[in-house]
mmCIF file of C-alpha atoms and ligand atoms in Angstrom:
data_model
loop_
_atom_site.group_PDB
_atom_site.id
_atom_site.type_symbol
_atom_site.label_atom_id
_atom_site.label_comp_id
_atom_site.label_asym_id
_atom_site.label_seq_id
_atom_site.Cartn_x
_atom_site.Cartn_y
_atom_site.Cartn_z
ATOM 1 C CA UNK P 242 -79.940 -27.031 -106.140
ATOM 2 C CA UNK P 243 -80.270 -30.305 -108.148
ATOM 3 C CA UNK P 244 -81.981 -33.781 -107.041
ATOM 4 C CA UNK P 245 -79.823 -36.439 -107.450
ATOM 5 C CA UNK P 246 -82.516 -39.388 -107.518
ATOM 6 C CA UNK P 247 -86.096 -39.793 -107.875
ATOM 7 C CA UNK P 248 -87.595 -43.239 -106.071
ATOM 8 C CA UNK P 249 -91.291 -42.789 -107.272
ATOM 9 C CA UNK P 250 -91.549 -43.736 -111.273
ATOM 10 C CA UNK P 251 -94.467 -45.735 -112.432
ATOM 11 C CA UNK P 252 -94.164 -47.787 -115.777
ATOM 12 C CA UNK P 253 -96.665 -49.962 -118.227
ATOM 13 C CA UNK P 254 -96.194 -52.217 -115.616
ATOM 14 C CA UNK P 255 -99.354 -50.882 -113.722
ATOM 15 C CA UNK P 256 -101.155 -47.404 -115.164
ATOM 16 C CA UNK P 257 -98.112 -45.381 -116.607
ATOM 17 C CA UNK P 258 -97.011 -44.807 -120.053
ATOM 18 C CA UNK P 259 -93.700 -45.767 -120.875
ATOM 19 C CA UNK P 260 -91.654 -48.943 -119.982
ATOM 20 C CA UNK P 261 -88.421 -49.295 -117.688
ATOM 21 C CA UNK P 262 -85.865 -48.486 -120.026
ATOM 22 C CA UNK P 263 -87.927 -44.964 -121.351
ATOM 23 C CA UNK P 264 -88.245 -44.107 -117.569
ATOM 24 C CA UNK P 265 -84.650 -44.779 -116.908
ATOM 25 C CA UNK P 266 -83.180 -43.042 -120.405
ATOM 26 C CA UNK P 267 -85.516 -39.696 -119.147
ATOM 27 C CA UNK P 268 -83.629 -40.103 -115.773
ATOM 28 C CA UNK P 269 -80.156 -40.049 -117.541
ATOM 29 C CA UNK P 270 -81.361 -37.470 -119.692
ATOM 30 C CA UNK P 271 -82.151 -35.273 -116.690
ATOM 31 C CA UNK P 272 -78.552 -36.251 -114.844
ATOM 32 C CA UNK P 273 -80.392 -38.014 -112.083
ATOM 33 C CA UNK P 274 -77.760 -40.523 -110.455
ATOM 34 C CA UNK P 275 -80.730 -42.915 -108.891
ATOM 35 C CA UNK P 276 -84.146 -43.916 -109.813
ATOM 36 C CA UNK P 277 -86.331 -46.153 -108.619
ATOM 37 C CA UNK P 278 -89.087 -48.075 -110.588
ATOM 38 C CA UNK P 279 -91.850 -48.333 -107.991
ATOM 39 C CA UNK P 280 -95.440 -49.389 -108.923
ATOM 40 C CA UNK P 281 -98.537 -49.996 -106.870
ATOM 41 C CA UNK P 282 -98.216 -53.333 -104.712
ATOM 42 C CA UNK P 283 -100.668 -55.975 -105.036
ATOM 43 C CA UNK P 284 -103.840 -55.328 -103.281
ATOM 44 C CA UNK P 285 -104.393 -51.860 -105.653
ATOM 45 C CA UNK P 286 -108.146 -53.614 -107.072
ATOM 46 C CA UNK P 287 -107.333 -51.178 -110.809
ATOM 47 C CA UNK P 288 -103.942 -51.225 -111.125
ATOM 48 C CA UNK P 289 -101.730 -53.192 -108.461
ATOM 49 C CA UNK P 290 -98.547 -55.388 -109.467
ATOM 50 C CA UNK P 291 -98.699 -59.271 -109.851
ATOM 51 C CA UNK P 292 -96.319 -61.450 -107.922
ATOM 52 C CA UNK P 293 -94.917 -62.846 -110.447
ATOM 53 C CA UNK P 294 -94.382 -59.448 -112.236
ATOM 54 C CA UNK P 295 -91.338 -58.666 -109.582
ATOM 55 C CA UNK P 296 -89.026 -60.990 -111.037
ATOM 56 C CA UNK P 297 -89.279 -60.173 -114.472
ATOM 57 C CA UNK P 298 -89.149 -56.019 -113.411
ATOM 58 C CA UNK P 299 -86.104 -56.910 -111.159
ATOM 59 C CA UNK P 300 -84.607 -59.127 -114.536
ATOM 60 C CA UNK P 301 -85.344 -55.746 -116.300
ATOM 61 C CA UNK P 302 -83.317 -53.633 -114.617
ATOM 62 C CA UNK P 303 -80.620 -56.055 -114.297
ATOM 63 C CA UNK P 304 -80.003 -55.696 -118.173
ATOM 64 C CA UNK P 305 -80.322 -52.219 -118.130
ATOM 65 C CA UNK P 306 -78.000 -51.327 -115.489
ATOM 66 C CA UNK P 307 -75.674 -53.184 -118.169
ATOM 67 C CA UNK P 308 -76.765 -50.384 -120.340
ATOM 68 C CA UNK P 309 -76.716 -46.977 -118.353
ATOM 69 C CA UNK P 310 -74.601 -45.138 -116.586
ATOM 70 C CA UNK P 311 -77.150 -44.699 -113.544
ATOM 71 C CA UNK P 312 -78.136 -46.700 -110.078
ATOM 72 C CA UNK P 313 -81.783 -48.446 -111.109
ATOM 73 C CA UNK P 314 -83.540 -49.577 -107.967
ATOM 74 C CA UNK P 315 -86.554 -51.757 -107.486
ATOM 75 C CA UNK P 316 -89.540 -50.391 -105.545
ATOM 76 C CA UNK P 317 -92.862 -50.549 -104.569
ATOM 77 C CA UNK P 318 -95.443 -48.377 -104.094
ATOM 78 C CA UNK P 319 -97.474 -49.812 -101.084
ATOM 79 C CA UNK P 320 -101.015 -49.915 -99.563
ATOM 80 C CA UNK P 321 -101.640 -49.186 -95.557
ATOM 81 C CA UNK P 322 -104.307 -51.457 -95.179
ATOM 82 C CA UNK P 323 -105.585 -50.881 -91.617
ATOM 83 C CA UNK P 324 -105.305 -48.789 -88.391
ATOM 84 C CA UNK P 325 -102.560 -50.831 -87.055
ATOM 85 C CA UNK P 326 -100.704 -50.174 -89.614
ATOM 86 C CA UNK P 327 -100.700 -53.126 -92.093
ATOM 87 C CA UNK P 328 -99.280 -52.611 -95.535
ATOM 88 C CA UNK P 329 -99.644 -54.956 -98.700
ATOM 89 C CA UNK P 330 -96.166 -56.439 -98.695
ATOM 90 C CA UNK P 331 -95.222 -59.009 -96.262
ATOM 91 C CA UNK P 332 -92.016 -58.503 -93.938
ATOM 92 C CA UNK P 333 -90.723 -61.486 -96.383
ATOM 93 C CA UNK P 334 -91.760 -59.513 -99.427
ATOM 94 C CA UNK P 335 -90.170 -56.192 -98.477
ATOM 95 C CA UNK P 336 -86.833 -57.889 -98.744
ATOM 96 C CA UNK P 337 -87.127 -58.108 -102.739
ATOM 97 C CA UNK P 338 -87.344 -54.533 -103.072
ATOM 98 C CA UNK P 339 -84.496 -51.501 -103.078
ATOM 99 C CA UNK P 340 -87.396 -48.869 -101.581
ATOM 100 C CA UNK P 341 -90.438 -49.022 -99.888
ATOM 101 C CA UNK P 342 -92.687 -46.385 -100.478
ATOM 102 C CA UNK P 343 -95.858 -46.736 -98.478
ATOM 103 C CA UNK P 344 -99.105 -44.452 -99.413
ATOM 104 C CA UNK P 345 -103.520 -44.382 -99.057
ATOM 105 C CA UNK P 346 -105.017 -45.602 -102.433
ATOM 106 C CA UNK P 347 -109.005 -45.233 -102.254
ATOM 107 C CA UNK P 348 -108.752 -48.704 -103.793
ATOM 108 C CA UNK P 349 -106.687 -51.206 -101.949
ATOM 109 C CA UNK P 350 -108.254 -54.252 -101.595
ATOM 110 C CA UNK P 351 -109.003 -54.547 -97.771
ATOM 111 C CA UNK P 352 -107.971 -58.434 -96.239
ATOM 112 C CA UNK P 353 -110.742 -58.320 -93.944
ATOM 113 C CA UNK P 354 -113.812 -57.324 -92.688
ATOM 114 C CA UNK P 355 -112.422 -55.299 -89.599
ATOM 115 C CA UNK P 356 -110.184 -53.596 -92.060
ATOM 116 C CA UNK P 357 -112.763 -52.054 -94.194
ATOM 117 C CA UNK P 358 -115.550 -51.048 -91.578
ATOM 118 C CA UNK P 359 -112.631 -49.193 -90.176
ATOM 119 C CA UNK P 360 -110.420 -47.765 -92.201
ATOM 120 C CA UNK P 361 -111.542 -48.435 -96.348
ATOM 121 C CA UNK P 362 -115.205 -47.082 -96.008
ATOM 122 C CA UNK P 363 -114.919 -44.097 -94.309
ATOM 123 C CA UNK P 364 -111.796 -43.274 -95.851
ATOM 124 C CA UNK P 365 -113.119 -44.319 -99.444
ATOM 125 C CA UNK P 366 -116.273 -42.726 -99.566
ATOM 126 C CA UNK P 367 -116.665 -39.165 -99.313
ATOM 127 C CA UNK P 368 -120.307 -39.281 -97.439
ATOM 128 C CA UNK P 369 -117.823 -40.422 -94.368
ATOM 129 C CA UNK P 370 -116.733 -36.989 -92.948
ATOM 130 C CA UNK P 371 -112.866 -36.755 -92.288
ATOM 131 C CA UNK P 372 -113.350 -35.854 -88.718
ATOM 132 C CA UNK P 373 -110.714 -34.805 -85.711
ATOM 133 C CA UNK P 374 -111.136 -38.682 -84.470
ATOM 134 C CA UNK P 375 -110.824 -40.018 -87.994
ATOM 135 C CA UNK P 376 -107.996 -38.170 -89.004
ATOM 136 C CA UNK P 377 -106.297 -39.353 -85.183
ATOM 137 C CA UNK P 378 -106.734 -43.142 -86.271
ATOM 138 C CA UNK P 379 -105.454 -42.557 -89.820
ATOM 139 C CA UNK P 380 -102.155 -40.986 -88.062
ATOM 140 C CA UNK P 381 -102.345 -44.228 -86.017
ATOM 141 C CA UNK P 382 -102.378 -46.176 -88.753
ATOM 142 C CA UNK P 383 -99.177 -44.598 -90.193
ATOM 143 C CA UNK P 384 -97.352 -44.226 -87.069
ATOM 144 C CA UNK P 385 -98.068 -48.125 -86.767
ATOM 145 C CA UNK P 386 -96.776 -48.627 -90.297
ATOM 146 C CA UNK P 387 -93.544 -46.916 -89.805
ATOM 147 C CA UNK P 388 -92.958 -48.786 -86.786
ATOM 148 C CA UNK P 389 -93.861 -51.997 -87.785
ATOM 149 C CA UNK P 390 -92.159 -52.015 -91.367
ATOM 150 C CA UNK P 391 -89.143 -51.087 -93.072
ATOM 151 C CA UNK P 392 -90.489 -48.097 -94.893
ATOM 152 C CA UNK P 393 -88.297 -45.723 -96.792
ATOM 153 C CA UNK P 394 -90.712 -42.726 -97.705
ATOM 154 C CA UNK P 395 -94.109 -41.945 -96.935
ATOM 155 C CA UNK P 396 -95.868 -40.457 -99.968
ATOM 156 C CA UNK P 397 -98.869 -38.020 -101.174
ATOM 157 C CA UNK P 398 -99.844 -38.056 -97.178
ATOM 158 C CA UNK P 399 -103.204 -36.886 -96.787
ATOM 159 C CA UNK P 400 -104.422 -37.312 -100.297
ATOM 160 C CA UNK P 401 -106.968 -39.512 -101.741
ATOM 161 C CA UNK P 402 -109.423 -38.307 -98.346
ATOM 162 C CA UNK P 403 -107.277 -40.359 -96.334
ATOM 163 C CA UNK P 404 -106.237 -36.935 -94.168
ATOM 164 C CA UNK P 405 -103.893 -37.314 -91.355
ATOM 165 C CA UNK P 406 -101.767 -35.228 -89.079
ATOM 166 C CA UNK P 407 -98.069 -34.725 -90.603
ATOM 167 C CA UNK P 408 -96.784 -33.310 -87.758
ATOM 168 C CA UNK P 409 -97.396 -36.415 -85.484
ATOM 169 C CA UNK P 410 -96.572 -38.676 -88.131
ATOM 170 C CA UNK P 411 -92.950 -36.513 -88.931
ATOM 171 C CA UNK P 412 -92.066 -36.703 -85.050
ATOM 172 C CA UNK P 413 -92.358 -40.742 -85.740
ATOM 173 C CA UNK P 414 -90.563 -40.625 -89.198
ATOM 174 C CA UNK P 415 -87.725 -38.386 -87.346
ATOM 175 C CA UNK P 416 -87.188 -41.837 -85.228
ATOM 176 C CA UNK P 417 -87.334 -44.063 -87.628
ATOM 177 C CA UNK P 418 -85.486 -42.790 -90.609
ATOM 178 C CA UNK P 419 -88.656 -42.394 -93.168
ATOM 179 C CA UNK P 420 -88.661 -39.787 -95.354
ATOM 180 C CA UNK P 421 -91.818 -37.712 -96.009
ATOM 181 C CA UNK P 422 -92.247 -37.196 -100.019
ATOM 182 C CA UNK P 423 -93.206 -33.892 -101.729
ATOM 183 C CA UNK P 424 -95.037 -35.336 -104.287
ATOM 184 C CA UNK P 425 -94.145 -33.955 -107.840
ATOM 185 C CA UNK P 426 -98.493 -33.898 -108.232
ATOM 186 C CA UNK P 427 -100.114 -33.955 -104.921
ATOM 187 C CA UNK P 428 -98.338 -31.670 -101.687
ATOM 188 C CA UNK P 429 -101.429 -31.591 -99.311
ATOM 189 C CA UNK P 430 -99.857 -29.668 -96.699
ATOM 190 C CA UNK P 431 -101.074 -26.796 -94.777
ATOM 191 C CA UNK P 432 -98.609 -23.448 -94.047
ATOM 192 C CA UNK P 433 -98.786 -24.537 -90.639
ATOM 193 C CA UNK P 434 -98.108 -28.339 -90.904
ATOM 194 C CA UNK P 435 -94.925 -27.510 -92.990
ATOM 195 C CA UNK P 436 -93.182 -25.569 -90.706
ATOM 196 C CA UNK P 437 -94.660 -27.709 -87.240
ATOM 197 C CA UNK P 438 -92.663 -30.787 -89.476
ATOM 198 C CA UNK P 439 -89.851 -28.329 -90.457
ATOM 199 C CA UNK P 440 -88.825 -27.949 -86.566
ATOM 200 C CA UNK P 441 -89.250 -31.974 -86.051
ATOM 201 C CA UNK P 442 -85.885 -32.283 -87.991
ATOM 202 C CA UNK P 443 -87.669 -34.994 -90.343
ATOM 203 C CA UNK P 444 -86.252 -35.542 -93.294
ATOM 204 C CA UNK P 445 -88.235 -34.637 -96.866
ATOM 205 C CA UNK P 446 -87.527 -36.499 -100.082
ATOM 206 C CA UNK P 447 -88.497 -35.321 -103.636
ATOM 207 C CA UNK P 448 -90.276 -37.413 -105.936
ATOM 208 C CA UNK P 449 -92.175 -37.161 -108.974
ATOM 209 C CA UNK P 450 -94.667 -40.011 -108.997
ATOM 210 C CA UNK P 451 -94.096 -39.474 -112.609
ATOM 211 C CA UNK P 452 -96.536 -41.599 -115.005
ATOM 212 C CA UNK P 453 -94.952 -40.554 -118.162
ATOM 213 C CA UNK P 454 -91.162 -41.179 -118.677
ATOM 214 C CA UNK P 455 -90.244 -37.081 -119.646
ATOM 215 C CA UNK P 456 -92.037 -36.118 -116.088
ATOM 216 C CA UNK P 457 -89.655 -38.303 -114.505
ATOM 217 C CA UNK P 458 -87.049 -36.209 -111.804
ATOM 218 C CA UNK P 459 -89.742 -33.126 -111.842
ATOM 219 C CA UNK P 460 -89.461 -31.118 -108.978
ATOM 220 C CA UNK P 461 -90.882 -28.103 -109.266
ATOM 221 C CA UNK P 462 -93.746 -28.132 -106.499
ATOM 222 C CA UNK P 463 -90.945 -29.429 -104.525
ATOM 223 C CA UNK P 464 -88.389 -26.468 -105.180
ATOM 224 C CA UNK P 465 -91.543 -23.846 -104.770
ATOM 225 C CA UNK P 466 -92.149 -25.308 -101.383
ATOM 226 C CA UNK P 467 -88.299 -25.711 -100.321
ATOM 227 C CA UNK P 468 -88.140 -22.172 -101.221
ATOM 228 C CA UNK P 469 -91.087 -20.330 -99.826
ATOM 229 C CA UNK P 470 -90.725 -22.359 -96.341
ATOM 230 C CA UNK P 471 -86.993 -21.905 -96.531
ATOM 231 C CA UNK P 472 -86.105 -25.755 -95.876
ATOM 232 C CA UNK P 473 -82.985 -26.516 -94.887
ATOM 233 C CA UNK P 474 -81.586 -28.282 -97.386
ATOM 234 C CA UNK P 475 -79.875 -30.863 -95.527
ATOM 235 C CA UNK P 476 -83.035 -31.879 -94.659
ATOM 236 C CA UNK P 477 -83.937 -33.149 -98.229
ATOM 237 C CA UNK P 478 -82.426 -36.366 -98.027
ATOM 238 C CA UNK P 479 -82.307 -35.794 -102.521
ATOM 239 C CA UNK P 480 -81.330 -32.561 -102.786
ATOM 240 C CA UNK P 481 -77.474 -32.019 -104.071
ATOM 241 C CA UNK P 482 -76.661 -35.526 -102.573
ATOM 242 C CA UNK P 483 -77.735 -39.572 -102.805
ATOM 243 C CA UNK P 484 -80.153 -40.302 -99.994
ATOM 244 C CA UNK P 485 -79.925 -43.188 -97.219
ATOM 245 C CA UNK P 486 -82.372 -45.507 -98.222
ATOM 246 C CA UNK P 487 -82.967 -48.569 -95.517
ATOM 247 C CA UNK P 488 -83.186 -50.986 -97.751
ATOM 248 C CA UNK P 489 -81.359 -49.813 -100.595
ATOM 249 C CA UNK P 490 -78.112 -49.254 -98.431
ATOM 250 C CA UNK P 491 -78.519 -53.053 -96.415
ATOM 251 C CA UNK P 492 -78.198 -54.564 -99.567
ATOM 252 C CA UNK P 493 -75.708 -52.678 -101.059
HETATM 253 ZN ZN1 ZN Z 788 -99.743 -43.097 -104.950
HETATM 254 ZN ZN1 ZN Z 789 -97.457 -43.351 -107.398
#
């Protein structure tokens, strides 16, 4: 069993260590056949994007797909903002990206008031218990997201103390065609919650969130996880085949 892309790579662009083309000669290296360059979006306060970075990434991997022998894609890694489901790239922006991975950073930059009395405090700040009703309004707010936007994978769900329910959220992705990442760092999943998602017929995706270029297309987590829950495989949209990515494949 072999993944054939990895859509979660960060670069110098925000907090990781190498630059495009050292991410993308890794992913050669490893015989990946896709990978996606996908920083934080724009509201991350420490290390989010600039606007006008996106050009000059998507200029970037225009000259290196010159180069290599491999599909580069554009992504971005974005904030949910809010309970109904608000993420940090406009409808208009999500149209200059190849993937759009959507994730809880403790520090997005709320865009108003409402937003962060109800969903940046008490999911920032640890004094705020994560209880039953909290963790029922964070699903919310990711069930609104995925119907709302065109998101291609949901990542690191329930890290950073933003804890939701991945079962309720999987039935949702199921409908939608979202993919639900095993992180290469953070799998927050109980026994339980994998196999509830298992039997929802969602579909998982590997990634690495790799912030230096030689961690790029790691997997193992993944592979553990794949094995010990005995995950169908053709329910890993990466796993010994290219994955249907919404806005990837509308472009392409
Ligand atoms: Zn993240
Ligand atoms: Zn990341």
């Amino acid at each position: 069993m072999i993944i054939y892309g990895d859509y979660h790579t960060h670069t110098v662009f925000t907090h990781g260590k190498g630059t495009i083309e050292d991410n993308v000669k890794w992913a050669v290296k490893k015989g990946l056949k896709q990978i996606a360059i996908c920083e934080h979006s724009f509201s991350h306060m420490a290390y989010g994007i600039k606007r006008k970075d996106v050009p000059v990434m998507r200029a970037e991997i225009e000259r290196l797909k010159k180069i290599y022998d491999i599909d580069i894609l554009l992504g971005i890694e974005s904030n949910i903002m809010s309970i109904d489901g608000k993420i940090d790239v406009t409808k208009e922006e999500q149209d200059m990206f190849d993937v759009i991975v959507v994730g809880y950073h403790k520090s997005f930059k709320p865009s108003s008031l409402k937003d962060f009395f109800t969903f940046f405090l008490p999911n920032t700040f640890k004094i705020f218990k994560q209880s039953k009703k909290r963790v029922q309004k964070n699903t919310m707010a990711y069930i609104n997201a995925i119907k709302n936007n065109k998101i291609d994978i949901l990542a690191h769900l329930s890290a950073e103390g933003c804890t939701v329910d991945p079962v309720e959220i999987a039935k949702v992705a199921k409908e939608y065609n979202t993919y639900i990442e095993l992180n290469g760092k953070r799998i927050k999943f109980s026994d339980q919650q994998i196999k509830d998602m298992i039997k929802t017929g969602v579909k998982f995706i590997i990634n690495s969130d790799a912030h230096s270029p030689e961690r790029v297309g790691e997997n193992n987590r993944a592979f553990n996880i794949i094995e010990k829950y005995k995950i169908p495989h053709e329910q890993v949209a990466n796993l010994d085949k290219i994955p249907v990515l919404k806005n990837f494949n509308n472009k392409n």
